[in-house]
mmCIF file of C-alpha atoms and ligand atoms in Angstrom:
data_model
loop_
_atom_site.group_PDB
_atom_site.id
_atom_site.type_symbol
_atom_site.label_atom_id
_atom_site.label_comp_id
_atom_site.label_asym_id
_atom_site.label_seq_id
_atom_site.Cartn_x
_atom_site.Cartn_y
_atom_site.Cartn_z
ATOM 1 C CA MET A 1 -0.043 -0.006 0.010
ATOM 2 C CA PRO A 2 1.537 3.422 -0.939
ATOM 3 C CA ALA A 3 2.683 5.647 1.888
ATOM 4 C CA THR A 4 0.935 8.680 3.164
ATOM 5 C CA THR A 5 2.712 11.748 1.938
ATOM 6 C CA ILE A 6 3.430 14.124 4.930
ATOM 7 C CA ASP A 7 2.397 17.652 4.198
ATOM 8 C CA GLY A 8 5.240 19.800 5.614
ATOM 9 C CA LYS A 9 3.776 23.024 4.251
ATOM 10 C CA LYS A 10 0.528 22.480 6.140
ATOM 11 C CA ILE A 11 2.263 21.459 9.370
ATOM 12 C CA SER A 12 4.519 24.544 9.004
ATOM 13 C CA LYS A 13 1.549 26.823 8.413
ATOM 14 C CA ASP A 14 -0.282 25.504 11.480
ATOM 15 C CA ILE A 15 2.744 26.104 13.723
ATOM 16 C CA GLN A 16 3.320 29.588 12.244
ATOM 17 C CA THR A 17 -0.274 30.480 13.059
ATOM 18 C CA GLU A 18 0.409 29.395 16.757
ATOM 19 C CA ILE A 19 3.631 31.382 16.847
ATOM 20 C CA LYS A 20 1.862 34.468 15.468
ATOM 21 C CA GLN A 21 -0.548 34.247 18.439
ATOM 22 C CA GLN A 22 2.343 33.750 20.918
ATOM 23 C CA VAL A 23 4.065 36.824 19.474
ATOM 24 C CA ALA A 24 0.892 38.880 19.781
ATOM 25 C CA ASP A 25 0.473 37.778 23.384
ATOM 26 C CA PHE A 26 4.117 38.792 24.077
ATOM 27 C CA VAL A 27 3.630 42.246 22.568
ATOM 28 C CA ALA A 28 0.270 42.630 24.367
ATOM 29 C CA ALA A 29 2.176 42.032 27.610
ATOM 30 C CA GLY A 30 4.069 45.250 26.939
ATOM 31 C CA HIS A 31 7.208 43.966 25.170
ATOM 32 C CA ALA A 32 8.663 45.203 21.852
ATOM 33 C CA PRO A 33 8.157 42.680 19.073
ATOM 34 C CA PRO A 34 10.914 40.060 18.655
ATOM 35 C CA LYS A 35 13.491 41.165 16.026
ATOM 36 C CA LEU A 36 15.618 38.954 13.874
ATOM 37 C CA VAL A 37 18.709 40.350 12.150
ATOM 38 C CA ALA A 38 20.095 38.311 9.207
ATOM 39 C CA VAL A 39 23.603 38.943 7.901
ATOM 40 C CA LEU A 40 24.230 38.022 4.382
ATOM 41 C CA VAL A 41 27.753 38.236 2.950
ATOM 42 C CA GLY A 42 28.224 38.159 -0.802
ATOM 43 C CA GLN A 43 25.754 37.499 -3.589
ATOM 44 C CA ASP A 44 25.036 33.732 -3.403
ATOM 45 C CA PRO A 45 21.633 33.460 -5.150
ATOM 46 C CA ALA A 46 20.384 30.486 -3.002
ATOM 47 C CA SER A 47 21.307 32.309 0.214
ATOM 48 C CA GLN A 48 19.503 35.425 -0.992
ATOM 49 C CA VAL A 49 16.343 33.317 -1.636
ATOM 50 C CA TYR A 50 16.652 31.728 1.840
ATOM 51 C CA VAL A 51 17.070 35.049 3.600
ATOM 52 C CA ARG A 52 14.176 36.598 1.760
ATOM 53 C CA ASN A 53 11.956 33.596 2.707
ATOM 54 C CA LYS A 54 13.032 34.071 6.357
ATOM 55 C CA GLU A 55 12.145 37.766 6.205
ATOM 56 C CA ARG A 56 8.710 37.054 4.757
ATOM 57 C CA ALA A 57 8.013 34.441 7.417
ATOM 58 C CA CYS A 58 8.977 36.855 10.131
ATOM 59 C CA LYS A 59 6.544 39.431 8.828
ATOM 60 C CA ARG A 60 3.697 36.961 8.724
ATOM 61 C CA ALA A 61 4.325 36.089 12.362
ATOM 62 C CA GLY A 62 4.579 39.690 13.558
ATOM 63 C CA ILE A 63 8.343 39.422 14.169
ATOM 64 C CA ASP A 64 10.468 42.384 13.112
ATOM 65 C CA SER A 65 13.412 41.569 10.763
ATOM 66 C CA ALA A 66 16.363 43.337 9.262
ATOM 67 C CA LEU A 67 18.832 42.226 6.600
ATOM 68 C CA ILE A 68 22.454 43.459 6.683
ATOM 69 C CA GLN A 69 23.920 42.870 3.340
ATOM 70 C CA MET A 70 27.749 42.849 3.295
ATOM 71 C CA ASP A 71 30.163 42.779 0.387
ATOM 72 C CA ALA A 72 31.869 39.542 -0.627
ATOM 73 C CA THR A 73 35.224 41.147 0.264
ATOM 74 C CA THR A 74 34.250 41.565 3.963
ATOM 75 C CA THR A 75 36.904 40.310 6.352
ATOM 76 C CA THR A 76 36.504 38.102 9.352
ATOM 77 C CA GLN A 77 37.399 41.088 11.558
ATOM 78 C CA GLN A 78 34.685 43.293 10.037
ATOM 79 C CA LEU A 79 32.115 40.588 10.580
ATOM 80 C CA LEU A 80 33.175 40.010 14.165
ATOM 81 C CA GLU A 81 32.773 43.728 14.801
ATOM 82 C CA LEU A 82 29.247 43.644 13.287
ATOM 83 C CA VAL A 83 28.315 40.632 15.442
ATOM 84 C CA ASP A 84 29.622 42.296 18.608
ATOM 85 C CA GLN A 85 27.573 45.409 17.815
ATOM 86 C CA LEU A 86 24.374 43.195 17.303
ATOM 87 C CA ASN A 87 25.169 41.292 20.486
ATOM 88 C CA HIS A 88 25.123 44.560 22.465
ATOM 89 C CA ASP A 89 21.958 46.005 20.678
ATOM 90 C CA ALA A 90 19.047 45.512 23.004
ATOM 91 C CA THR A 91 16.549 45.874 20.282
ATOM 92 C CA VAL A 92 17.962 42.669 18.510
ATOM 93 C CA SER A 93 16.521 39.400 19.829
ATOM 94 C CA GLY A 94 18.144 36.935 17.398
ATOM 95 C CA ILE A 95 21.147 36.953 15.079
ATOM 96 C CA LEU A 96 21.470 34.777 11.996
ATOM 97 C CA VAL A 97 24.600 34.678 9.837
ATOM 98 C CA GLN A 98 23.580 33.050 6.592
ATOM 99 C CA LEU A 99 25.856 30.164 5.577
ATOM 100 C CA PRO A 100 27.892 29.464 3.611
ATOM 101 C CA LEU A 101 30.160 32.470 4.177
ATOM 102 C CA PRO A 102 32.787 33.319 1.431
ATOM 103 C CA SER A 103 35.773 31.044 1.675
ATOM 104 C CA GLY A 104 38.101 33.815 2.975
ATOM 105 C CA ILE A 105 36.052 34.189 6.199
ATOM 106 C CA ASP A 106 36.608 32.072 9.343
ATOM 107 C CA SER A 107 33.004 30.908 9.684
ATOM 108 C CA GLN A 108 33.579 29.093 12.972
ATOM 109 C CA ARG A 109 34.979 32.218 14.654
ATOM 110 C CA VAL A 110 32.047 34.228 13.450
ATOM 111 C CA LEU A 111 29.411 31.749 14.613
ATOM 112 C CA ASP A 112 31.211 31.327 18.025
ATOM 113 C CA ALA A 113 31.074 35.096 18.445
ATOM 114 C CA ILE A 114 27.259 35.309 18.326
ATOM 115 C CA SER A 115 25.811 35.764 21.868
ATOM 116 C CA ALA A 116 24.605 32.343 23.049
ATOM 117 C CA LEU A 117 21.325 34.060 24.070
ATOM 118 C CA LYS A 118 20.764 35.418 20.519
ATOM 119 C CA ASP A 119 21.924 32.208 18.723
ATOM 120 C CA VAL A 120 18.617 31.323 16.986
ATOM 121 C CA ASP A 121 20.407 28.790 14.793
ATOM 122 C CA ALA A 122 21.575 26.931 17.900
ATOM 123 C CA PHE A 123 25.200 26.596 16.472
ATOM 124 C CA HIS A 124 27.002 28.176 19.484
ATOM 125 C CA PRO A 125 29.164 25.674 21.504
ATOM 126 C CA GLU A 126 27.283 26.629 24.659
ATOM 127 C CA ASN A 127 23.887 25.734 23.091
ATOM 128 C CA VAL A 128 25.314 22.514 21.555
ATOM 129 C CA GLY A 129 26.609 21.620 25.044
ATOM 130 C CA LEU A 130 23.340 22.314 26.626
ATOM 131 C CA LEU A 131 21.576 20.170 24.103
ATOM 132 C CA SER A 132 24.011 17.255 24.631
ATOM 133 C CA GLN A 133 23.366 17.483 28.394
ATOM 134 C CA GLY A 134 19.639 17.195 27.748
ATOM 135 C CA ARG A 135 18.767 20.703 28.926
ATOM 136 C CA PRO A 136 18.479 22.549 25.534
ATOM 137 C CA ARG A 137 18.081 26.355 25.319
ATOM 138 C CA PHE A 138 17.624 26.680 21.583
ATOM 139 C CA LEU A 139 17.170 23.592 19.380
ATOM 140 C CA PRO A 140 18.604 23.621 15.849
ATOM 141 C CA CYS A 141 15.968 24.468 13.266
ATOM 142 C CA THR A 142 15.982 21.562 10.880
ATOM 143 C CA PRO A 143 16.170 18.661 13.425
ATOM 144 C CA PHE A 144 13.641 20.314 15.748
ATOM 145 C CA GLY A 145 11.362 20.779 12.698
ATOM 146 C CA ILE A 146 11.654 17.039 12.010
ATOM 147 C CA VAL A 147 10.498 16.295 15.588
ATOM 148 C CA HIS A 148 7.468 18.587 15.010
ATOM 149 C CA ILE A 149 6.694 16.837 11.754
ATOM 150 C CA LEU A 150 6.832 13.421 13.449
ATOM 151 C CA LYS A 151 4.656 14.553 16.355
ATOM 152 C CA ARG A 152 2.045 16.174 14.100
ATOM 153 C CA SER A 153 1.923 13.076 11.915
ATOM 154 C CA GLY A 154 1.075 10.938 14.930
ATOM 155 C CA ILE A 155 4.520 9.243 14.970
ATOM 156 C CA THR A 156 6.265 8.789 18.299
ATOM 157 C CA THR A 157 9.975 7.916 18.626
ATOM 158 C CA ALA A 158 10.243 6.349 22.189
ATOM 159 C CA GLY A 159 11.452 2.799 21.928
ATOM 160 C CA LYS A 160 11.772 2.993 18.096
ATOM 161 C CA SER A 161 14.897 2.194 16.157
ATOM 162 C CA ILE A 162 15.930 5.221 14.075
ATOM 163 C CA CYS A 163 18.604 5.323 11.401
ATOM 164 C CA ILE A 164 19.946 8.804 10.690
ATOM 165 C CA ILE A 165 22.180 8.979 7.554
ATOM 166 C CA GLY A 166 24.566 11.958 7.671
ATOM 167 C CA ARG A 167 26.493 13.409 10.665
ATOM 168 C CA SER A 168 26.605 17.071 9.897
ATOM 169 C CA ASP A 169 26.627 19.619 12.813
ATOM 170 C CA ILE A 170 23.492 21.228 11.306
ATOM 171 C CA VAL A 171 21.284 18.145 10.839
ATOM 172 C CA GLY A 172 22.495 14.561 11.583
ATOM 173 C CA LYS A 173 24.458 15.060 14.714
ATOM 174 C CA PRO A 174 22.004 17.232 16.658
ATOM 175 C CA MET A 175 19.154 15.033 15.392
ATOM 176 C CA ALA A 176 20.777 11.972 16.860
ATOM 177 C CA LEU A 177 21.262 13.860 20.221
ATOM 178 C CA MET A 178 17.713 15.034 20.430
ATOM 179 C CA LEU A 179 16.119 11.664 19.596
ATOM 180 C CA ALA A 180 18.364 9.689 22.000
ATOM 181 C CA GLN A 181 17.637 12.021 24.943
ATOM 182 C CA LYS A 182 15.344 11.064 27.781
ATOM 183 C CA ASP A 183 13.018 13.974 27.053
ATOM 184 C CA SER A 184 12.052 16.532 24.426
ATOM 185 C CA PRO A 185 10.204 19.885 24.657
ATOM 186 C CA LEU A 186 7.503 17.990 22.690
ATOM 187 C CA GLY A 187 7.252 15.224 25.303
ATOM 188 C CA ALA A 188 9.203 12.104 26.315
ATOM 189 C CA ASP A 189 7.447 10.046 23.641
ATOM 190 C CA MET A 190 9.243 12.320 21.108
ATOM 191 C CA ALA A 191 12.664 11.265 22.468
ATOM 192 C CA ASN A 192 13.873 7.920 23.970
ATOM 193 C CA ALA A 193 14.793 6.345 20.556
ATOM 194 C CA THR A 194 17.498 3.934 19.806
ATOM 195 C CA VAL A 195 19.538 5.845 17.330
ATOM 196 C CA THR A 196 22.146 4.692 14.795
ATOM 197 C CA LEU A 197 24.034 7.551 13.179
ATOM 198 C CA CYS A 198 25.369 6.480 9.840
ATOM 199 C CA HIS A 199 27.941 8.313 7.704
ATOM 200 C CA SER A 200 30.212 7.975 4.736
ATOM 201 C CA ARG A 201 32.417 5.414 6.511
ATOM 202 C CA THR A 202 29.505 3.196 7.789
ATOM 203 C CA LYS A 203 29.713 -0.425 6.918
ATOM 204 C CA ASN A 204 26.515 -2.276 6.097
ATOM 205 C CA LEU A 205 24.506 0.934 5.791
ATOM 206 C CA ALA A 206 21.788 -0.686 3.716
ATOM 207 C CA GLU A 207 21.294 -3.396 6.382
ATOM 208 C CA ILE A 208 21.182 -0.900 9.251
ATOM 209 C CA CYS A 209 18.723 1.264 7.367
ATOM 210 C CA ALA A 210 16.493 -1.786 6.560
ATOM 211 C CA SER A 211 16.086 -2.615 10.258
ATOM 212 C CA ALA A 212 14.981 0.935 11.239
ATOM 213 C CA ASP A 213 11.352 1.997 12.138
ATOM 214 C CA ILE A 214 12.214 5.583 11.075
ATOM 215 C CA VAL A 215 14.852 6.599 8.508
ATOM 216 C CA ILE A 216 16.109 10.231 8.367
ATOM 217 C CA ALA A 217 18.244 10.949 5.364
ATOM 218 C CA ALA A 218 20.469 14.017 5.407
ATOM 219 C CA ILE A 219 23.213 13.221 3.004
ATOM 220 C CA GLY A 220 23.029 15.633 0.027
ATOM 221 C CA LYS A 221 23.049 12.832 -2.646
ATOM 222 C CA PRO A 222 20.020 12.596 -4.913
ATOM 223 C CA GLU A 223 17.871 9.438 -4.433
ATOM 224 C CA PHE A 224 20.570 7.715 -2.328
ATOM 225 C CA VAL A 225 18.048 5.798 -0.183
ATOM 226 C CA THR A 226 16.321 3.244 -2.345
ATOM 227 C CA ALA A 227 13.234 1.093 -1.631
ATOM 228 C CA ASP A 228 15.166 -2.023 -0.846
ATOM 229 C CA MET A 229 16.954 -0.231 1.988
ATOM 230 C CA LEU A 230 13.591 0.238 3.819
ATOM 231 C CA LYS A 231 11.702 -1.971 6.214
ATOM 232 C CA PRO A 232 8.031 -2.313 5.053
ATOM 233 C CA GLY A 233 5.994 0.303 6.952
ATOM 234 C CA ALA A 234 9.050 2.469 7.921
ATOM 235 C CA VAL A 235 8.618 6.147 8.249
ATOM 236 C CA VAL A 236 10.936 8.117 5.937
ATOM 237 C CA ILE A 237 12.053 11.723 6.508
ATOM 238 C CA ASP A 238 13.971 13.170 3.593
ATOM 239 C CA VAL A 239 16.093 16.176 4.490
ATOM 240 C CA GLY A 240 18.079 16.362 1.242
ATOM 241 C CA ILE A 241 17.806 19.230 -1.229
ATOM 242 C CA ASN A 242 19.548 18.472 -4.395
ATOM 243 C CA ARG A 243 19.354 20.658 -7.512
ATOM 244 C CA THR A 244 19.296 18.343 -10.605
ATOM 245 C CA ASP A 245 18.247 18.736 -14.192
ATOM 246 C CA GLN A 246 14.885 17.239 -13.123
ATOM 247 C CA GLY A 247 14.492 20.047 -10.520
ATOM 248 C CA LEU A 248 14.748 19.715 -6.695
ATOM 249 C CA VAL A 249 15.245 16.114 -5.585
ATOM 250 C CA GLY A 250 15.653 14.635 -2.128
ATOM 251 C CA ASP A 251 18.068 12.036 -0.766
ATOM 252 C CA VAL A 252 15.337 9.334 -1.160
ATOM 253 C CA ASP A 253 14.019 7.721 -4.243
ATOM 254 C CA PHE A 254 10.489 9.030 -3.400
ATOM 255 C CA GLU A 255 8.321 6.996 -5.904
ATOM 256 C CA ALA A 256 9.836 3.638 -5.052
ATOM 257 C CA ALA A 257 10.188 4.312 -1.337
ATOM 258 C CA ALA A 258 6.537 5.400 -1.071
ATOM 259 C CA GLU A 259 5.573 1.849 -2.145
ATOM 260 C CA VAL A 260 7.351 0.422 0.991
ATOM 261 C CA ALA A 261 7.037 3.156 3.605
ATOM 262 C CA SER A 262 4.002 3.920 5.798
ATOM 263 C CA GLN A 263 4.614 7.727 5.800
ATOM 264 C CA ILE A 264 7.132 9.815 3.874
ATOM 265 C CA THR A 265 8.137 13.501 3.385
ATOM 266 C CA PRO A 266 8.358 14.868 -0.156
ATOM 267 C CA VAL A 267 10.994 17.185 -1.502
ATOM 268 C CA PRO A 268 10.056 19.998 -1.769
ATOM 269 C CA GLY A 269 7.310 20.569 0.727
ATOM 270 C CA GLY A 270 8.394 18.269 3.466
ATOM 271 C CA VAL A 271 11.209 19.209 5.917
ATOM 272 C CA GLY A 272 12.125 22.516 4.281
ATOM 273 C CA PRO A 273 9.203 24.614 5.377
ATOM 274 C CA LEU A 274 9.754 23.586 8.989
ATOM 275 C CA THR A 275 13.295 24.934 9.135
ATOM 276 C CA VAL A 276 12.091 28.527 8.701
ATOM 277 C CA THR A 277 9.250 27.931 11.143
ATOM 278 C CA ILE A 278 11.565 26.834 13.944
ATOM 279 C CA LEU A 279 13.652 29.856 13.319
ATOM 280 C CA LEU A 280 10.598 32.022 14.166
ATOM 281 C CA GLU A 281 10.005 29.949 17.329
ATOM 282 C CA ASN A 282 13.664 30.460 18.326
ATOM 283 C CA THR A 283 13.493 34.150 17.689
ATOM 284 C CA LEU A 284 10.402 34.527 19.995
ATOM 285 C CA LYS A 285 12.263 32.432 22.594
ATOM 286 C CA ALA A 286 15.308 34.665 22.251
ATOM 287 C CA ALA A 287 13.116 37.752 22.796
ATOM 288 C CA GLN A 288 11.710 36.161 25.911
ATOM 289 C CA LEU A 289 15.169 35.209 27.239
ATOM 290 C CA ASN A 290 16.624 38.579 26.559
ATOM 291 C CA GLN A 291 13.990 40.493 28.545
HETATM 292 P P1 LIG B 1 26.770 17.778 4.872
HETATM 293 O O1 LIG B 1 27.252 17.792 3.495
HETATM 294 O O2 LIG B 1 27.370 18.630 5.861
HETATM 295 O O3 LIG B 1 26.865 16.290 5.452
HETATM 296 C C1 LIG B 1 26.516 15.165 4.634
HETATM 297 C C2 LIG B 1 26.614 13.981 5.451
HETATM 298 O O4 LIG B 1 26.313 12.812 4.613
HETATM 299 C C3 LIG B 1 28.058 13.706 6.055
HETATM 300 O O5 LIG B 1 27.955 13.531 7.478
HETATM 301 C C4 LIG B 1 28.506 12.448 5.301
HETATM 302 O O6 LIG B 1 29.193 11.534 6.227
HETATM 303 C C5 LIG B 1 27.229 11.786 4.889
HETATM 304 N N1 LIG B 1 27.445 11.018 3.695
HETATM 305 C C6 LIG B 1 28.009 11.429 2.503
HETATM 306 N N2 LIG B 1 28.077 10.406 1.630
HETATM 307 C C7 LIG B 1 27.545 9.304 2.226
HETATM 308 C C8 LIG B 1 27.436 7.952 1.903
HETATM 309 N N3 LIG B 1 27.787 7.546 0.671
HETATM 310 N N4 LIG B 1 26.875 7.131 2.870
HETATM 311 C C9 LIG B 1 26.570 7.591 4.063
HETATM 312 N N5 LIG B 1 26.661 8.883 4.406
HETATM 313 C C10 LIG B 1 27.174 9.677 3.516
HETATM 314 O O7 LIG B 1 25.214 17.914 4.724
HETATM 315 P P2 LIG B 1 24.034 18.604 5.531
HETATM 316 O O8 LIG B 1 24.355 20.088 5.817
HETATM 317 O O9 LIG B 1 23.637 17.863 6.725
HETATM 318 O O10 LIG B 1 22.915 18.560 4.419
HETATM 319 C C11 LIG B 1 22.467 17.278 3.972
HETATM 320 C C12 LIG B 1 21.360 17.516 2.904
HETATM 321 O O11 LIG B 1 20.280 18.150 3.601
HETATM 322 C C13 LIG B 1 21.753 18.514 1.799
HETATM 323 O O12 LIG B 1 21.113 18.057 0.629
HETATM 324 C C14 LIG B 1 21.275 19.840 2.280
HETATM 325 O O13 LIG B 1 20.934 20.681 1.225
HETATM 326 C C15 LIG B 1 19.961 19.414 3.016
HETATM 327 N N6 LIG B 1 19.503 20.281 4.037
HETATM 328 C C16 LIG B 1 18.211 20.616 4.049
HETATM 329 C C17 LIG B 1 17.686 21.456 5.002
HETATM 330 C C18 LIG B 1 16.242 21.719 5.031
HETATM 331 O O14 LIG B 1 15.796 22.733 5.615
HETATM 332 N N7 LIG B 1 15.397 20.915 4.348
HETATM 333 C C19 LIG B 1 18.521 21.924 5.990
HETATM 334 C C20 LIG B 1 19.842 21.580 6.002
HETATM 335 C C21 LIG B 1 20.343 20.754 5.006
#
């Protein structure tokens, strides 16, 4: 029986409506609206689209936003000075430095310089440390978006075996940490999984994948996960965004996988919309923390 396709756009819209109300309540309580400042260095077209989407989503939720566009020749020092200024600006709730930065810039130094209380992407070592200790402050946008998708699709993770493919600091690694914890902000049934974190050096990846109740693919290789790598009835979450001649394609062979899985996210329209939504959630949280 073909899988149910999970509608990430609808889930995202529902959560954004809830955030809009929470922002309105925050403002009604006498606070200034939360404000997100995005810093974009250079002219990368994909980054420009992402930043514009984030600005539009902020506006819909009643969150103020500002874009600081910097020249591609900006130095690490200039960027550090800007971040310092934003850290000390009481009107700024959250700071987002759009990645990737031009190759001449020390990205790690810049990200580490963002105040941990304004770190809405949750990349700061302090926030990563808090997550690993099971007492998160901000949760990284894409992995936390996936937990929301699962919850709103009626899928729990406690006691399930979950195969995550990809160990990036942005998706795979924090995803593994979140799902293996004893608890989650969305409830203990959205944590407590038995997680296997697979990567480019994993042996028997297909076998591990085929034994999992939930497969989360964050690899960046078009249609890497094939139907024969899935247990019948598995839930499949496709994080991949690959630009091909056929348009945007995920890391999962969607058509074939949908014949085996019980529920599956499409690309586009699956995980992607949630990433922006959690950024809004984190910006509101930052505004509350920075009171
Ligand atoms: P990354 O390039 O930082 O990491 C890729 C990971 O895949 C690595 O850990 C690597 O070990 C693993 N990998 C590579 N080849 C492999 C193989 N043959 N077998 C097993 N593992 C292999 O990627 P990332 O930043 O995590 O992004 C992954 C994908 O997700 C990309 O397509 C990216 O565009 C997409 N993405 C989407 C969103 C979203 O909002 N939907 C957010 C972030 C990333």
